[in-house]
Amino acid sequence: MFFWSYISVLITSPGGVKQNFIDEINRQNSGVSANSDTQMLPGNQAYDGPPPLVPANYSHGAVQNTHRIASEISIPMGAYGFTGATENYRIVETNRTGQIRYCNKCEAPKPDRTHHCSVCQKCVLAMDHHCPWTFGCIGFNNRKFFYLFIFYTAVYCTFVAATLLSAVIEGLSNSSTGFFQFDFQILSIFFIAGVFGLTIIGFTGVHTHLILVNKTTIENLEGARKIRGEDGSVYYATKENVYDCGARSNWRLVMGNNPLLWFIPVKSSIGDGHTFPINQEAYNNMFSQTH
């Protein structure tokens, strides 16, 4: 499982922004200036409506219902079985002007939770971090594999250290052989496995927590994001997390609905990485505080 998980991380793309997502956003906000933070509608009127509701099937062929206006496009949540989540997917993150975020380097709109990696030179869906161990980014498509990789690394190191513990204790406590006659190869392996294992156990614990609260490492470090309300107002969220739909739902978003596949490195994550369910109660509470 350790090697399977690691290979899965290496060969799986973290996920990039689909062209049909870009086309759909540009279609809904026709007249967008690619070099400007302000999105314009025909007649040179600034777009000040609610954040668009967008189709969830960007990774599954053509966008559906492209003739419908933004406020009419909705995606049923029932198929995913989320609890505490809104009925629709909605683009909620904005830039400093209150408009859909735009990547000047990729020259394209950015889905929620997407960040541009300066190393990979591209936008990564739900980017967690750039990992030197895997020679690439950890994002929506390979986050489960990365989590299983560090989980099984922690298990493996713990197993090695526990297996050698009795031999180390016996060797060091045996006065007849002397300390310098002890097999230092065993002691070295035990020490490396123990120290590395404790580190990775803590690392795994951190990522378990992040999955359960539906945050990425970047989101946890940033600590704040701009959220746009249905009335066009912008809320600077420092502690609130609109993506937190409960530990169980958050876990299934990354690991999948089938418990039998949770700890097997196969694709089972829910969604497409472009749109995410939000906690409607938390979303409403943000803007009720400002009114």
Coordinates of C-alpha atoms in Angstrom, one line a residue:
M1 CA 0.0 0.0 0.0
F2 CA 2.9 2.3 0.8
F3 CA 4.4 2.0 -2.7
W4 CA 1.1 1.9 -4.4
S5 CA 0.1 5.1 -2.8
Y6 CA 3.4 6.8 -3.6
I7 CA 3.2 5.7 -7.3
S8 CA -0.4 7.0 -7.5
V9 CA 0.7 10.4 -6.2
L10 CA 3.5 10.6 -8.8
I11 CA 1.4 9.6 -11.8
T12 CA -1.8 11.5 -11.0
S13 CA -2.1 15.1 -12.0
P14 CA -3.3 17.3 -9.1
G15 CA -5.9 18.8 -11.5
G16 CA -6.0 21.8 -13.7
V17 CA -8.7 24.2 -14.7
K18 CA -10.8 22.8 -17.6
Q19 CA -11.3 24.9 -20.7
N20 CA -15.1 24.4 -20.6
F21 CA -15.2 25.9 -17.1
I22 CA -13.3 29.0 -18.5
D23 CA -15.7 29.2 -21.5
E24 CA -18.8 28.9 -19.3
I25 CA -17.7 31.6 -16.9
N26 CA -16.7 33.9 -19.8
R27 CA -20.1 33.1 -21.4
Q28 CA -22.0 34.0 -18.2
N29 CA -20.0 37.1 -17.8
S30 CA -19.8 38.2 -21.4
G31 CA -17.6 41.2 -21.9
V32 CA -15.0 40.2 -19.4
S33 CA -11.7 42.0 -19.8
A34 CA -8.9 39.5 -19.5
N35 CA -6.5 42.1 -18.2
S36 CA -8.9 43.7 -15.6
D37 CA -10.2 42.6 -12.2
T38 CA -13.6 44.2 -13.2
Q39 CA -16.0 42.0 -15.2
M40 CA -18.3 43.8 -17.6
L41 CA -21.6 42.9 -19.1
P42 CA -22.9 44.1 -22.4
G43 CA -23.7 47.8 -22.3
N44 CA -20.5 48.4 -20.1
Q45 CA -22.4 47.7 -16.9
A46 CA -20.3 46.3 -14.1
Y47 CA -21.3 42.8 -13.0
D48 CA -22.8 43.2 -9.6
G49 CA -25.2 40.2 -9.4
P50 CA -24.9 37.2 -7.2
P51 CA -22.0 34.7 -7.7
P52 CA -22.9 32.4 -10.6
L53 CA -24.2 28.9 -10.0
V54 CA -22.2 26.6 -12.3
P55 CA -22.6 23.1 -13.7
A56 CA -20.7 20.4 -11.8
N57 CA -19.8 18.2 -14.8
Y58 CA -16.8 20.0 -16.2
S59 CA -14.7 16.9 -16.3
H60 CA -17.4 14.8 -17.9
G61 CA -17.8 16.4 -21.4
A62 CA -19.8 19.4 -22.6
V63 CA -21.4 21.8 -20.2
Q64 CA -25.1 21.4 -19.8
N65 CA -27.8 24.1 -19.9
T66 CA -25.4 26.7 -21.3
H67 CA -28.3 28.7 -22.6
R68 CA -29.5 29.5 -19.1
I69 CA -28.5 32.6 -17.2
A70 CA -26.2 32.3 -14.2
S71 CA -28.9 32.7 -11.5
E72 CA -30.9 29.8 -13.0
I73 CA -28.1 27.2 -13.2
S74 CA -28.2 24.8 -10.2
I75 CA -26.8 21.4 -9.3
P76 CA -28.7 19.0 -7.1
M77 CA -26.7 17.8 -4.1
G78 CA -28.9 14.7 -3.3
A79 CA -26.8 12.3 -5.3
Y80 CA -23.8 13.0 -3.0
G81 CA -25.7 12.7 0.2
F82 CA -24.0 15.7 1.9
T83 CA -25.5 16.9 5.2
G84 CA -25.6 20.6 6.1
A85 CA -24.7 21.6 2.6
T86 CA -26.4 24.0 0.2
E87 CA -28.7 22.7 -2.5
N88 CA -26.5 24.2 -5.1
Y89 CA -22.8 24.6 -6.0
R90 CA -22.0 28.3 -6.1
I91 CA -18.8 30.2 -6.8
V92 CA -18.3 32.2 -3.6
E93 CA -14.7 33.3 -3.5
T94 CA -13.9 36.7 -5.0
N95 CA -11.0 39.0 -5.6
R96 CA -10.5 42.4 -4.0
T97 CA -13.2 44.0 -6.2
G98 CA -15.8 41.4 -5.3
Q99 CA -15.6 39.7 -8.7
I100 CA -14.7 36.1 -9.7
R101 CA -11.0 35.6 -9.1
Y102 CA -8.8 35.8 -12.2
C103 CA -5.2 34.4 -12.7
N104 CA -3.1 37.0 -14.5
K105 CA -0.4 34.4 -15.2
C106 CA -2.7 31.8 -16.7
E107 CA -5.0 34.5 -18.1
A108 CA -8.1 32.6 -17.0
P109 CA -10.8 32.7 -14.2
K110 CA -10.0 30.7 -11.2
P111 CA -12.5 28.2 -9.6
D112 CA -13.0 28.4 -5.8
R113 CA -10.0 27.0 -3.8
T114 CA -7.8 27.1 -6.9
H115 CA -4.3 28.5 -6.5
H116 CA -1.5 29.2 -9.0
C117 CA 1.7 27.2 -8.3
S118 CA 4.8 29.3 -9.0
V119 CA 6.9 26.1 -9.4
C120 CA 4.6 24.2 -11.7
Q121 CA 3.6 27.4 -13.5
K122 CA -0.1 26.6 -13.6
C123 CA -3.3 26.8 -11.6
V124 CA -4.0 23.8 -9.4
L125 CA -7.5 22.8 -8.3
A126 CA -8.0 22.8 -4.6
M127 CA -4.2 23.1 -4.2
D128 CA -2.9 21.8 -0.9
H129 CA 0.8 22.4 -1.4
H130 CA 3.8 21.8 -3.7
C131 CA 5.5 18.7 -2.4
P132 CA 9.2 18.0 -3.0
W133 CA 8.7 14.3 -2.0
T134 CA 6.4 13.8 -5.0
F135 CA 8.1 16.3 -7.4
G136 CA 4.8 18.1 -7.9
C137 CA 1.7 19.7 -6.5
I138 CA -0.9 18.1 -4.2
G139 CA -4.4 19.1 -5.3
F140 CA -7.9 17.9 -5.8
N141 CA -7.1 14.8 -7.9
N142 CA -4.2 13.3 -5.9
R143 CA -4.9 14.6 -2.3
K144 CA -6.3 11.2 -1.3
F145 CA -3.2 9.4 -2.6
F146 CA -0.9 11.8 -0.8
Y147 CA -2.8 11.3 2.5
L148 CA -2.6 7.5 2.1
F149 CA 1.1 7.8 1.3
I150 CA 1.9 9.6 4.5
F151 CA -0.5 7.4 6.5
Y152 CA 1.2 4.2 5.3
T153 CA 4.6 5.8 5.8
A154 CA 3.7 6.4 9.4
V155 CA 2.4 2.9 9.8
Y156 CA 5.5 1.4 8.2
C157 CA 7.9 3.4 10.4
T158 CA 6.0 2.5 13.5
F159 CA 6.1 -1.1 12.6
V160 CA 9.8 -1.1 12.1
A161 CA 10.5 0.8 15.3
A162 CA 8.2 -1.5 17.3
T163 CA 9.8 -4.6 15.8
L164 CA 13.3 -3.5 16.8
L165 CA 12.5 -2.1 20.2
S166 CA 13.0 -5.3 22.1
A167 CA 16.3 -6.0 20.4
V168 CA 17.6 -2.5 21.1
I169 CA 16.5 -2.8 24.8
E170 CA 18.1 -6.2 25.2
G171 CA 21.3 -5.1 23.4
L172 CA 21.8 -2.0 25.4
S173 CA 21.0 -3.6 28.8
N174 CA 23.3 -6.6 28.2
S175 CA 26.4 -5.6 30.2
S176 CA 28.3 -8.7 29.1
T177 CA 28.5 -7.6 25.5
G178 CA 29.3 -4.0 26.2
F179 CA 27.9 -0.9 24.5
F180 CA 30.5 -0.7 21.7
Q181 CA 29.9 -4.4 20.7
F182 CA 26.2 -3.7 20.1
D183 CA 25.0 -3.9 16.5
F184 CA 24.8 -0.2 15.6
Q185 CA 23.0 -1.0 12.3
I186 CA 20.0 -2.1 14.3
L187 CA 20.3 0.9 16.6
S188 CA 20.5 3.3 13.6
I189 CA 17.5 1.8 11.8
F190 CA 15.5 2.0 15.1
F191 CA 16.5 5.6 15.6
I192 CA 15.7 6.7 12.1
A193 CA 12.4 4.8 12.0
G194 CA 11.4 6.2 15.4
V195 CA 12.3 9.9 14.7
F196 CA 10.9 9.8 11.1
G197 CA 7.8 7.9 12.3
L198 CA 7.0 10.4 15.0
T199 CA 7.4 13.2 12.6
I200 CA 5.2 11.6 10.0
I201 CA 2.6 10.6 12.6
G202 CA 2.3 14.3 13.5
F203 CA 2.1 15.2 9.8
T204 CA -0.6 12.7 9.2
G205 CA -2.5 14.0 12.2
V206 CA -2.4 17.5 10.8
H207 CA -3.7 16.4 7.4
T208 CA -6.4 14.3 9.0
H209 CA -7.6 17.4 10.8
L210 CA -7.5 19.4 7.6
I211 CA -9.6 16.8 5.8
L212 CA -12.1 16.7 8.6
V213 CA -12.6 20.5 8.6
N214 CA -12.4 20.7 4.8
K215 CA -9.4 22.9 4.5
T216 CA -6.2 22.7 2.4
T217 CA -2.7 23.5 3.8
I218 CA -2.8 26.8 1.9
E219 CA -6.2 27.7 3.2
N220 CA -5.1 26.9 6.7
L221 CA -2.0 29.1 6.4
E222 CA -3.8 32.0 4.7
G223 CA -6.5 32.0 7.4
A224 CA -8.8 34.3 5.4
R225 CA -10.7 34.6 2.2
K226 CA -13.1 37.0 0.5
I227 CA -16.6 35.6 0.2
R228 CA -19.3 37.2 -1.8
G229 CA -23.0 37.2 -0.8
E230 CA -26.0 36.9 -3.0
D231 CA -26.6 40.6 -2.7
G232 CA -23.2 41.4 -4.0
S233 CA -21.7 42.3 -0.6
V234 CA -18.2 40.9 0.3
Y235 CA -17.3 39.4 3.6
Y236 CA -13.7 39.0 4.7
A237 CA -13.9 35.5 6.4
T238 CA -11.1 35.0 8.9
K239 CA -12.4 32.2 11.0
E240 CA -15.6 31.1 9.2
N241 CA -15.3 28.2 6.7
V242 CA -18.2 27.9 4.3
Y243 CA -16.8 24.6 3.0
D244 CA -17.1 22.8 6.4
C245 CA -20.2 20.6 6.0
G246 CA -19.4 18.4 9.0
A247 CA -16.5 16.0 9.6
R248 CA -18.3 13.0 8.0
S249 CA -19.2 14.8 4.8
N250 CA -15.8 16.5 4.6
W251 CA -14.0 13.1 5.0
R252 CA -16.2 11.6 2.2
L253 CA -15.5 14.5 -0.1
V254 CA -11.8 13.4 -0.2
M255 CA -11.9 9.7 0.6
G256 CA -15.2 8.8 -1.2
N257 CA -18.6 7.4 -0.1
N258 CA -17.4 3.7 0.0
P259 CA -15.7 2.9 3.3
L260 CA -14.1 -0.2 1.6
L261 CA -12.1 2.2 -0.7
W262 CA -11.0 4.7 1.9
F263 CA -7.6 3.2 2.5
I264 CA -7.0 1.9 -0.9
P265 CA -5.2 4.2 -3.4
V266 CA -7.9 4.3 -6.1
K267 CA -9.9 7.3 -7.3
S268 CA -13.0 7.8 -5.1
S269 CA -13.1 11.5 -4.3
I270 CA -16.4 13.3 -4.8
G271 CA -16.7 16.2 -7.3
D272 CA -14.7 17.7 -10.1
G273 CA -12.5 20.2 -8.2
H274 CA -14.1 23.2 -9.9
T275 CA -17.1 23.6 -7.6
F276 CA -17.7 22.6 -4.0
P277 CA -20.7 22.2 -1.7
I278 CA -21.0 24.9 0.9
N279 CA -22.5 25.1 4.4
Q280 CA -25.5 27.3 3.8
E281 CA -25.9 28.0 7.5
A282 CA -22.4 29.3 7.8
Y283 CA -22.7 31.2 4.6
N284 CA -25.9 32.9 5.7
N285 CA -24.4 33.7 9.2
M286 CA -21.5 35.5 7.6
F287 CA -23.7 38.1 6.0
S288 CA -26.3 38.3 8.8
Q289 CA -23.6 39.8 10.9
T290 CA -23.0 42.6 8.5
H291 CA -26.7 43.6 8.2

